[in-house]
Amino acid sequence: MPLQALQLLEKKIERQIRQFEQKNGIRLDDEVRFIRSWMEKPLAIGAVTPSGKVLARTMARYVDPEVPGPVIELGPGTGPVTEALITRGVSPSRLVLVEFDPAFCRLLRARYPTATVVQGDAYSLRRVLGDFLRPPAAAIVSGLPLVTKPLRTRMRLLHDAFSLMAPRAPFVQFTYAVISPIPKAANGMSAEASERIWMNVPPARVWVYRKH
Ligand SMILES: C[S@@+](CC[C@H](N)C(=O)[O-])C[C@H]1O[C@@H](n2cnc3c(N)ncnc32)[C@H](O)[C@@H]1O
């Protein structure tokens, strides 16, 4: 096949991919990045694909953009929830994104140049955020695969998170599990859940925890 015909074919395929992405609300580049990271570290990544739009929107819905202060996202990955937070009205400059994976961090810095991207372990939250956080956070939104960690570690993360946020501010977490990743009756906090989001692959639920 002559070179010109090959280039035309390439362009046509590229156009069809973009149309498919637009129609389905996904970025295939992100899917590929995600699968690659998942193959390297399945337990840390905790999902084979980025969250879908409905799940991301449901998470963002629990954040009130009018409440002042930073909004912290734990485990943003390729940024579907970040995007939903921005669409909800949270300015990117208020976002503090804590991500373990260096490749995801590079992508997030390029995509959200005014956000603060911190490469580090979200389970050491107070240490990792020490230098970055001044006023109390308005909300913490987490995509961490919490259930892969012992309950003690999850509870410590939640208590650290509460200590960095304004009173009654939400800690928003999604899970594929059928039960809450934090015991609902844990002392000193309330828990509420969204409907199960069947349109996500796999289906997920959003939990919101607040300190009394
Ligand atoms: C299930 S994915 C969710 C990604 C994205 N929020 C989404 O909804 O598509 C979990 C993300 O948490 C990150 N992660 C896992 N353990 C982490 C840790 N200890 N500290 C910071 N990020 C972590 C992974 O690299 C991955 O990006």
mmCIF file with all atom_site columns, N, CA, C and O and ligand atoms in Angstrom, residues 34 37 41 43-47 49-52 55-56 59 73-81 98-101 104 120-123 142-145 149 174 176, ligand 1:
data_model
loop_
_atom_site.group_PDB
_atom_site.id
_atom_site.type_symbol
_atom_site.label_atom_id
_atom_site.label_alt_id
_atom_site.label_comp_id
_atom_site.label_asym_id
_atom_site.label_entity_id
_atom_site.label_seq_id
_atom_site.pdbx_PDB_ins_code
_atom_site.Cartn_x
_atom_site.Cartn_y
_atom_site.Cartn_z
_atom_site.occupancy
_atom_site.B_iso_or_equiv
_atom_site.pdbx_formal_charge
_atom_site.auth_seq_id
_atom_site.auth_comp_id
_atom_site.auth_asym_id
_atom_site.auth_atom_id
_atom_site.pdbx_PDB_model_num
ATOM   1   N N   . PHE A 1 34  ? -3.974  2.692  32.421 1.00 0.00 ? 34  PHE A N   1
ATOM   2   C CA  . PHE A 1 34  ? -4.495  2.077  33.637 1.00 0.00 ? 34  PHE A CA  1
ATOM   3   C C   . PHE A 1 34  ? -4.217  0.571  33.651 1.00 0.00 ? 34  PHE A C   1
ATOM   4   O O   . PHE A 1 34  ? -3.735  0.020  34.635 1.00 0.00 ? 34  PHE A O   1
ATOM   5   N N   . SER A 1 37  ? -0.596  -0.139 34.384 1.00 0.00 ? 37  SER A N   1
ATOM   6   C CA  . SER A 1 37  ? -0.266  -0.012 35.813 1.00 0.00 ? 37  SER A CA  1
ATOM   7   C C   . SER A 1 37  ? -0.863  -1.166 36.610 1.00 0.00 ? 37  SER A C   1
ATOM   8   O O   . SER A 1 37  ? -0.252  -1.679 37.543 1.00 0.00 ? 37  SER A O   1
ATOM   9   N N   . LYS A 1 41  ? 1.029   -3.608 39.189 1.00 0.00 ? 41  LYS A N   1
ATOM   10  C CA  . LYS A 1 41  ? 0.738   -3.593 40.636 1.00 0.00 ? 41  LYS A CA  1
ATOM   11  C C   . LYS A 1 41  ? -0.758  -3.782 40.867 1.00 0.00 ? 41  LYS A C   1
ATOM   12  O O   . LYS A 1 41  ? -1.461  -2.829 41.224 1.00 0.00 ? 41  LYS A O   1
ATOM   13  N N   . LEU A 1 43  ? -2.693  -5.075 43.164 1.00 0.00 ? 43  LEU A N   1
ATOM   14  C CA  . LEU A 1 43  ? -3.295  -4.778 44.472 1.00 0.00 ? 43  LEU A CA  1
ATOM   15  C C   . LEU A 1 43  ? -3.332  -3.284 44.762 1.00 0.00 ? 43  LEU A C   1
ATOM   16  O O   . LEU A 1 43  ? -4.295  -2.762 45.322 1.00 0.00 ? 43  LEU A O   1
ATOM   17  N N   . ALA A 1 44  ? -2.263  -2.587 44.369 1.00 0.00 ? 44  ALA A N   1
ATOM   18  C CA  . ALA A 1 44  ? -2.198  -1.148 44.646 1.00 0.00 ? 44  ALA A CA  1
ATOM   19  C C   . ALA A 1 44  ? -3.161  -0.378 43.753 1.00 0.00 ? 44  ALA A C   1
ATOM   20  O O   . ALA A 1 44  ? -3.760  0.604  44.178 1.00 0.00 ? 44  ALA A O   1
ATOM   21  N N   . ILE A 1 45  ? -3.323  -0.813 42.522 1.00 0.00 ? 45  ILE A N   1
ATOM   22  C CA  . ILE A 1 45  ? -4.209  -0.078 41.611 1.00 0.00 ? 45  ILE A CA  1
ATOM   23  C C   . ILE A 1 45  ? -5.666  -0.426 41.931 1.00 0.00 ? 45  ILE A C   1
ATOM   24  O O   . ILE A 1 45  ? -6.524  0.452  41.982 1.00 0.00 ? 45  ILE A O   1
ATOM   25  N N   . GLY A 1 46  ? -5.943  -1.701 42.151 1.00 0.00 ? 46  GLY A N   1
ATOM   26  C CA  . GLY A 1 46  ? -7.255  -2.100 42.669 1.00 0.00 ? 46  GLY A CA  1
ATOM   27  C C   . GLY A 1 46  ? -8.390  -2.079 41.666 1.00 0.00 ? 46  GLY A C   1
ATOM   28  O O   . GLY A 1 46  ? -9.524  -2.367 42.022 1.00 0.00 ? 46  GLY A O   1
ATOM   29  N N   . ALA A 1 47  ? -8.135  -1.698 40.405 1.00 0.00 ? 47  ALA A N   1
ATOM   30  C CA  . ALA A 1 47  ? -9.189  -1.708 39.384 1.00 0.00 ? 47  ALA A CA  1
ATOM   31  C C   . ALA A 1 47  ? -8.513  -1.857 38.033 1.00 0.00 ? 47  ALA A C   1
ATOM   32  O O   . ALA A 1 47  ? -7.363  -1.456 37.867 1.00 0.00 ? 47  ALA A O   1
ATOM   33  N N   . THR A 1 49  ? -9.904  -0.666 35.106 1.00 0.00 ? 49  THR A N   1
ATOM   34  C CA  . THR A 1 49  ? -10.163 0.522  34.283 1.00 0.00 ? 49  THR A CA  1
ATOM   35  C C   . THR A 1 49  ? -10.452 1.725  35.183 1.00 0.00 ? 49  THR A C   1
ATOM   36  O O   . THR A 1 49  ? -10.851 1.554  36.335 1.00 0.00 ? 49  THR A O   1
ATOM   37  N N   . PRO A 1 50  ? -10.259 2.943  34.654 1.00 0.00 ? 50  PRO A N   1
ATOM   38  C CA  . PRO A 1 50  ? -10.631 4.128  35.435 1.00 0.00 ? 50  PRO A CA  1
ATOM   39  C C   . PRO A 1 50  ? -12.137 4.144  35.706 1.00 0.00 ? 50  PRO A C   1
ATOM   40  O O   . PRO A 1 50  ? -12.908 3.516  34.972 1.00 0.00 ? 50  PRO A O   1
ATOM   41  N N   . SER A 1 51  ? -12.534 4.881  36.748 1.00 0.00 ? 51  SER A N   1
ATOM   42  C CA  . SER A 1 51  ? -13.962 4.980  37.063 1.00 0.00 ? 51  SER A CA  1
ATOM   43  C C   . SER A 1 51  ? -14.721 5.614  35.903 1.00 0.00 ? 51  SER A C   1
ATOM   44  O O   . SER A 1 51  ? -14.213 6.501  35.223 1.00 0.00 ? 51  SER A O   1
ATOM   45  N N   . GLY A 1 52  ? -15.966 5.153  35.728 1.00 0.00 ? 52  GLY A N   1
ATOM   46  C CA  . GLY A 1 52  ? -16.821 5.723  34.684 1.00 0.00 ? 52  GLY A CA  1
ATOM   47  C C   . GLY A 1 52  ? -17.370 7.076  35.125 1.00 0.00 ? 52  GLY A C   1
ATOM   48  O O   . GLY A 1 52  ? -17.262 7.464  36.294 1.00 0.00 ? 52  GLY A O   1
ATOM   49  N N   . LEU A 1 55  ? -20.051 7.205  38.115 1.00 0.00 ? 55  LEU A N   1
ATOM   50  C CA  . LEU A 1 55  ? -19.431 7.031  39.437 1.00 0.00 ? 55  LEU A CA  1
ATOM   51  C C   . LEU A 1 55  ? -18.653 8.294  39.824 1.00 0.00 ? 55  LEU A C   1
ATOM   52  O O   . LEU A 1 55  ? -18.780 8.796  40.960 1.00 0.00 ? 55  LEU A O   1
ATOM   53  N N   . ALA A 1 56  ? -17.890 8.835  38.893 1.00 0.00 ? 56  ALA A N   1
ATOM   54  C CA  . ALA A 1 56  ? -17.087 10.033 39.187 1.00 0.00 ? 56  ALA A CA  1
ATOM   55  C C   . ALA A 1 56  ? -18.002 11.190 39.581 1.00 0.00 ? 56  ALA A C   1
ATOM   56  O O   . ALA A 1 56  ? -17.744 11.911 40.544 1.00 0.00 ? 56  ALA A O   1
ATOM   57  N N   . MET A 1 59  ? -19.411 10.778 43.078 1.00 0.00 ? 59  MET A N   1
ATOM   58  C CA  . MET A 1 59  ? -18.437 11.143 44.123 1.00 0.00 ? 59  MET A CA  1
ATOM   59  C C   . MET A 1 59  ? -18.364 12.656 44.277 1.00 0.00 ? 59  MET A C   1
ATOM   60  O O   . MET A 1 59  ? -18.396 13.196 45.384 1.00 0.00 ? 59  MET A O   1
ATOM   61  N N   . GLU A 1 73  ? -7.707  14.823 46.900 1.00 0.00 ? 73  GLU A N   1
ATOM   62  C CA  . GLU A 1 73  ? -8.110  13.562 46.273 1.00 0.00 ? 73  GLU A CA  1
ATOM   63  C C   . GLU A 1 73  ? -6.998  12.538 46.480 1.00 0.00 ? 73  GLU A C   1
ATOM   64  O O   . GLU A 1 73  ? -5.830  12.799 46.176 1.00 0.00 ? 73  GLU A O   1
ATOM   65  N N   . LEU A 1 74  ? -7.370  11.378 46.994 1.00 0.00 ? 74  LEU A N   1
ATOM   66  C CA  . LEU A 1 74  ? -6.401  10.296 47.237 1.00 0.00 ? 74  LEU A CA  1
ATOM   67  C C   . LEU A 1 74  ? -6.541  9.257  46.134 1.00 0.00 ? 74  LEU A C   1
ATOM   68  O O   . LEU A 1 74  ? -7.645  8.770  45.873 1.00 0.00 ? 74  LEU A O   1
ATOM   69  N N   . GLY A 1 75  ? -5.444  8.923  45.483 1.00 0.00 ? 75  GLY A N   1
ATOM   70  C CA  . GLY A 1 75  ? -5.478  7.914  44.410 1.00 0.00 ? 75  GLY A CA  1
ATOM   71  C C   . GLY A 1 75  ? -6.261  8.388  43.199 1.00 0.00 ? 75  GLY A C   1
ATOM   72  O O   . GLY A 1 75  ? -7.163  7.699  42.737 1.00 0.00 ? 75  GLY A O   1
ATOM   73  N N   . PRO A 1 76  ? -5.905  9.556  42.628 1.00 0.00 ? 76  PRO A N   1
ATOM   74  C CA  . PRO A 1 76  ? -6.670  10.065 41.478 1.00 0.00 ? 76  PRO A CA  1
ATOM   75  C C   . PRO A 1 76  ? -6.461  9.273  40.188 1.00 0.00 ? 76  PRO A C   1
ATOM   76  O O   . PRO A 1 76  ? -7.271  9.381  39.263 1.00 0.00 ? 76  PRO A O   1
ATOM   77  N N   . GLY A 1 77  ? -5.381  8.491  40.104 1.00 0.00 ? 77  GLY A N   1
ATOM   78  C CA  . GLY A 1 77  ? -5.134  7.698  38.881 1.00 0.00 ? 77  GLY A CA  1
ATOM   79  C C   . GLY A 1 77  ? -4.993  8.605  37.679 1.00 0.00 ? 77  GLY A C   1
ATOM   80  O O   . GLY A 1 77  ? -4.194  9.544  37.679 1.00 0.00 ? 77  GLY A O   1
ATOM   81  N N   . THR A 1 78  ? -5.801  8.358  36.640 1.00 0.00 ? 78  THR A N   1
ATOM   82  C CA  . THR A 1 78  ? -5.730  9.183  35.424 1.00 0.00 ? 78  THR A CA  1
ATOM   83  C C   . THR A 1 78  ? -6.661  10.398 35.510 1.00 0.00 ? 78  THR A C   1
ATOM   84  O O   . THR A 1 78  ? -6.725  11.189 34.571 1.00 0.00 ? 78  THR A O   1
ATOM   85  N N   . GLY A 1 79  ? -7.435  10.508 36.590 1.00 0.00 ? 79  GLY A N   1
ATOM   86  C CA  . GLY A 1 79  ? -8.169  11.750 36.841 1.00 0.00 ? 79  GLY A CA  1
ATOM   87  C C   . GLY A 1 79  ? -9.655  11.824 36.511 1.00 0.00 ? 79  GLY A C   1
ATOM   88  O O   . GLY A 1 79  ? -10.171 12.936 36.400 1.00 0.00 ? 79  GLY A O   1
ATOM   89  N N   . PRO A 1 80  ? -10.387 10.706 36.403 1.00 0.00 ? 80  PRO A N   1
ATOM   90  C CA  . PRO A 1 80  ? -11.825 10.863 36.096 1.00 0.00 ? 80  PRO A CA  1
ATOM   91  C C   . PRO A 1 80  ? -12.596 11.581 37.205 1.00 0.00 ? 80  PRO A C   1
ATOM   92  O O   . PRO A 1 80  ? -13.482 12.385 36.915 1.00 0.00 ? 80  PRO A O   1
ATOM   93  N N   . VAL A 1 81  ? -12.226 11.336 38.466 1.00 0.00 ? 81  VAL A N   1
ATOM   94  C CA  . VAL A 1 81  ? -12.936 11.998 39.572 1.00 0.00 ? 81  VAL A CA  1
ATOM   95  C C   . VAL A 1 81  ? -12.465 13.457 39.658 1.00 0.00 ? 81  VAL A C   1
ATOM   96  O O   . VAL A 1 81  ? -13.263 14.368 39.920 1.00 0.00 ? 81  VAL A O   1
ATOM   97  N N   . VAL A 1 98  ? -3.062  13.305 45.727 1.00 0.00 ? 98  VAL A N   1
ATOM   98  C CA  . VAL A 1 98  ? -2.025  12.449 46.320 1.00 0.00 ? 98  VAL A CA  1
ATOM   99  C C   . VAL A 1 98  ? -2.045  11.097 45.595 1.00 0.00 ? 98  VAL A C   1
ATOM   100 O O   . VAL A 1 98  ? -3.010  10.332 45.704 1.00 0.00 ? 98  VAL A O   1
ATOM   101 N N   . GLU A 1 99  ? -1.015  10.845 44.830 1.00 0.00 ? 99  GLU A N   1
ATOM   102 C CA  . GLU A 1 99  ? -0.977  9.638  43.996 1.00 0.00 ? 99  GLU A CA  1
ATOM   103 C C   . GLU A 1 99  ? 0.382   8.959  44.162 1.00 0.00 ? 99  GLU A C   1
ATOM   104 O O   . GLU A 1 99  ? 1.415   9.609  44.219 1.00 0.00 ? 99  GLU A O   1
ATOM   105 N N   . PHE A 1 100 ? 0.345   7.617  44.233 1.00 0.00 ? 100 PHE A N   1
ATOM   106 C CA  . PHE A 1 100 ? 1.523   6.803  44.467 1.00 0.00 ? 100 PHE A CA  1
ATOM   107 C C   . PHE A 1 100 ? 2.336   6.598  43.183 1.00 0.00 ? 100 PHE A C   1
ATOM   108 O O   . PHE A 1 100 ? 3.553   6.616  43.185 1.00 0.00 ? 100 PHE A O   1
ATOM   109 N N   . ASP A 1 101 ? 1.604   6.434  42.082 1.00 0.00 ? 101 ASP A N   1
ATOM   110 C CA  . ASP A 1 101 ? 2.211   5.997  40.812 1.00 0.00 ? 101 ASP A CA  1
ATOM   111 C C   . ASP A 1 101 ? 2.861   7.193  40.082 1.00 0.00 ? 101 ASP A C   1
ATOM   112 O O   . ASP A 1 101 ? 2.176   8.164  39.737 1.00 0.00 ? 101 ASP A O   1
ATOM   113 N N   . PHE A 1 104 ? 1.244   8.219  36.664 1.00 0.00 ? 104 PHE A N   1
ATOM   114 C CA  . PHE A 1 104 ? -0.030  8.935  36.835 1.00 0.00 ? 104 PHE A CA  1
ATOM   115 C C   . PHE A 1 104 ? 0.246   10.370 37.299 1.00 0.00 ? 104 PHE A C   1
ATOM   116 O O   . PHE A 1 104 ? -0.428  11.302 36.881 1.00 0.00 ? 104 PHE A O   1
ATOM   117 N N   . GLY A 1 120 ? 3.165   10.287 46.635 1.00 0.00 ? 120 GLY A N   1
ATOM   118 C CA  . GLY A 1 120 ? 3.460   9.724  47.950 1.00 0.00 ? 120 GLY A CA  1
ATOM   119 C C   . GLY A 1 120 ? 2.393   8.736  48.369 1.00 0.00 ? 120 GLY A C   1
ATOM   120 O O   . GLY A 1 120 ? 1.425   8.482  47.645 1.00 0.00 ? 120 GLY A O   1
ATOM   121 N N   . ASP A 1 121 ? 2.592   8.202  49.573 1.00 0.00 ? 121 ASP A N   1
ATOM   122 C CA  . ASP A 1 121 ? 1.707   7.171  50.104 1.00 0.00 ? 121 ASP A CA  1
ATOM   123 C C   . ASP A 1 121 ? 0.577   7.822  50.906 1.00 0.00 ? 121 ASP A C   1
ATOM   124 O O   . ASP A 1 121 ? 0.809   8.401  51.969 1.00 0.00 ? 121 ASP A O   1
ATOM   125 N N   . ALA A 1 122 ? -0.625  7.702  50.390 1.00 0.00 ? 122 ALA A N   1
ATOM   126 C CA  . ALA A 1 122 ? -1.777  8.350  51.032 1.00 0.00 ? 122 ALA A CA  1
ATOM   127 C C   . ALA A 1 122 ? -2.047  7.778  52.430 1.00 0.00 ? 122 ALA A C   1
ATOM   128 O O   . ALA A 1 122 ? -2.712  8.427  53.234 1.00 0.00 ? 122 ALA A O   1
ATOM   129 N N   . TYR A 1 123 ? -1.532  6.581  52.709 1.00 0.00 ? 123 TYR A N   1
ATOM   130 C CA  . TYR A 1 123 ? -1.762  6.003  54.048 1.00 0.00 ? 123 TYR A CA  1
ATOM   131 C C   . TYR A 1 123 ? -0.855  6.664  55.096 1.00 0.00 ? 123 TYR A C   1
ATOM   132 O O   . TYR A 1 123 ? -1.003  6.390  56.277 1.00 0.00 ? 123 TYR A O   1
ATOM   133 N N   . SER A 1 142 ? -11.657 9.846  47.941 1.00 0.00 ? 142 SER A N   1
ATOM   134 C CA  . SER A 1 142 ? -10.668 8.775  47.832 1.00 0.00 ? 142 SER A CA  1
ATOM   135 C C   . SER A 1 142 ? -11.063 7.694  46.825 1.00 0.00 ? 142 SER A C   1
ATOM   136 O O   . SER A 1 142 ? -12.171 7.159  46.877 1.00 0.00 ? 142 SER A O   1
ATOM   137 N N   . GLY A 1 143 ? -10.107 7.391  45.944 1.00 0.00 ? 143 GLY A N   1
ATOM   138 C CA  . GLY A 1 143 ? -10.272 6.258  45.034 1.00 0.00 ? 143 GLY A CA  1
ATOM   139 C C   . GLY A 1 143 ? -9.346  5.119  45.428 1.00 0.00 ? 143 GLY A C   1
ATOM   140 O O   . GLY A 1 143 ? -9.099  4.209  44.644 1.00 0.00 ? 143 GLY A O   1
ATOM   141 N N   . LEU A 1 144 ? -8.794  5.184  46.643 1.00 0.00 ? 144 LEU A N   1
ATOM   142 C CA  . LEU A 1 144 ? -7.858  4.142  47.093 1.00 0.00 ? 144 LEU A CA  1
ATOM   143 C C   . LEU A 1 144 ? -8.588  2.803  47.208 1.00 0.00 ? 144 LEU A C   1
ATOM   144 O O   . LEU A 1 144 ? -9.740  2.762  47.639 1.00 0.00 ? 144 LEU A O   1
ATOM   145 N N   . PRO A 1 145 ? -7.907  1.708  46.843 1.00 0.00 ? 145 PRO A N   1
ATOM   146 C CA  . PRO A 1 145 ? -8.538  0.389  47.040 1.00 0.00 ? 145 PRO A CA  1
ATOM   147 C C   . PRO A 1 145 ? -8.460  0.001  48.523 1.00 0.00 ? 145 PRO A C   1
ATOM   148 O O   . PRO A 1 145 ? -7.676  -0.860 48.905 1.00 0.00 ? 145 PRO A O   1
ATOM   149 N N   . LYS A 1 149 ? -6.424  -3.209 52.323 1.00 0.00 ? 149 LYS A N   1
ATOM   150 C CA  . LYS A 1 149 ? -5.616  -2.907 53.513 1.00 0.00 ? 149 LYS A CA  1
ATOM   151 C C   . LYS A 1 149 ? -6.294  -3.451 54.769 1.00 0.00 ? 149 LYS A C   1
ATOM   152 O O   . LYS A 1 149 ? -7.532  -3.529 54.823 1.00 0.00 ? 149 LYS A O   1
ATOM   153 N N   . PHE A 1 174 ? -15.208 5.437  47.185 1.00 0.00 ? 174 PHE A N   1
ATOM   154 C CA  . PHE A 1 174 ? -16.008 4.456  46.434 1.00 0.00 ? 174 PHE A CA  1
ATOM   155 C C   . PHE A 1 174 ? -15.471 3.060  46.691 1.00 0.00 ? 174 PHE A C   1
ATOM   156 O O   . PHE A 1 174 ? -14.309 2.880  47.080 1.00 0.00 ? 174 PHE A O   1
ATOM   157 N N   . TYR A 1 176 ? -16.075 -1.300 45.346 1.00 0.00 ? 176 TYR A N   1
ATOM   158 C CA  . TYR A 1 176 ? -16.803 -2.338 44.592 1.00 0.00 ? 176 TYR A CA  1
ATOM   159 C C   . TYR A 1 176 ? -17.392 -3.361 45.555 1.00 0.00 ? 176 TYR A C   1
ATOM   160 O O   . TYR A 1 176 ? -18.169 -4.211 45.170 1.00 0.00 ? 176 TYR A O   1
HETATM 161 C C1  . LIG B 2 .   ? -8.932  2.033  41.970 1.00 0.00 ? 1   LIG B C1  1
HETATM 162 S S1  . LIG B 2 .   ? -7.720  3.165  41.320 1.00 0.00 ? 1   LIG B S1  1
HETATM 163 C C2  . LIG B 2 .   ? -8.766  4.621  41.215 1.00 0.00 ? 1   LIG B C2  1
HETATM 164 C C3  . LIG B 2 .   ? -8.230  5.643  40.259 1.00 0.00 ? 1   LIG B C3  1
HETATM 165 C C4  . LIG B 2 .   ? -9.162  6.827  39.978 1.00 0.00 ? 1   LIG B C4  1
HETATM 166 N N1  . LIG B 2 .   ? -9.511  7.547  41.192 1.00 0.00 ? 1   LIG B N1  1
HETATM 167 C C5  . LIG B 2 .   ? -10.422 6.351  39.323 1.00 0.00 ? 1   LIG B C5  1
HETATM 168 O O1  . LIG B 2 .   ? -11.487 6.472  39.953 1.00 0.00 ? 1   LIG B O1  1
HETATM 169 O O2  . LIG B 2 .   ? -10.350 5.872  38.171 1.00 0.00 ? 1   LIG B O2  1
HETATM 170 C C6  . LIG B 2 .   ? -6.682  3.427  42.739 1.00 0.00 ? 1   LIG B C6  1
HETATM 171 C C7  . LIG B 2 .   ? -5.641  4.529  42.595 1.00 0.00 ? 1   LIG B C7  1
HETATM 172 O O3  . LIG B 2 .   ? -5.021  4.702  43.871 1.00 0.00 ? 1   LIG B O3  1
HETATM 173 C C8  . LIG B 2 .   ? -3.606  4.790  43.694 1.00 0.00 ? 1   LIG B C8  1
HETATM 174 N N2  . LIG B 2 .   ? -3.006  4.331  44.949 1.00 0.00 ? 1   LIG B N2  1
HETATM 175 C C9  . LIG B 2 .   ? -2.995  3.068  45.451 1.00 0.00 ? 1   LIG B C9  1
HETATM 176 N N3  . LIG B 2 .   ? -2.379  3.024  46.636 1.00 0.00 ? 1   LIG B N3  1
HETATM 177 C C10 . LIG B 2 .   ? -2.001  4.299  46.910 1.00 0.00 ? 1   LIG B C10 1
HETATM 178 C C11 . LIG B 2 .   ? -1.326  4.908  48.008 1.00 0.00 ? 1   LIG B C11 1
HETATM 179 N N4  . LIG B 2 .   ? -0.933  4.184  49.056 1.00 0.00 ? 1   LIG B N4  1
HETATM 180 N N5  . LIG B 2 .   ? -1.113  6.240  47.965 1.00 0.00 ? 1   LIG B N5  1
HETATM 181 C C12 . LIG B 2 .   ? -1.514  6.984  46.907 1.00 0.00 ? 1   LIG B C12 1
HETATM 182 N N6  . LIG B 2 .   ? -2.161  6.466  45.826 1.00 0.00 ? 1   LIG B N6  1
HETATM 183 C C13 . LIG B 2 .   ? -2.398  5.140  45.832 1.00 0.00 ? 1   LIG B C13 1
HETATM 184 C C14 . LIG B 2 .   ? -3.324  3.892  42.511 1.00 0.00 ? 1   LIG B C14 1
HETATM 185 O O4  . LIG B 2 .   ? -2.068  4.189  41.928 1.00 0.00 ? 1   LIG B O4  1
HETATM 186 C C15 . LIG B 2 .   ? -4.527  4.226  41.622 1.00 0.00 ? 1   LIG B C15 1
HETATM 187 O O5  . LIG B 2 .   ? -4.259  5.360  40.856 1.00 0.00 ? 1   LIG B O5  1
#
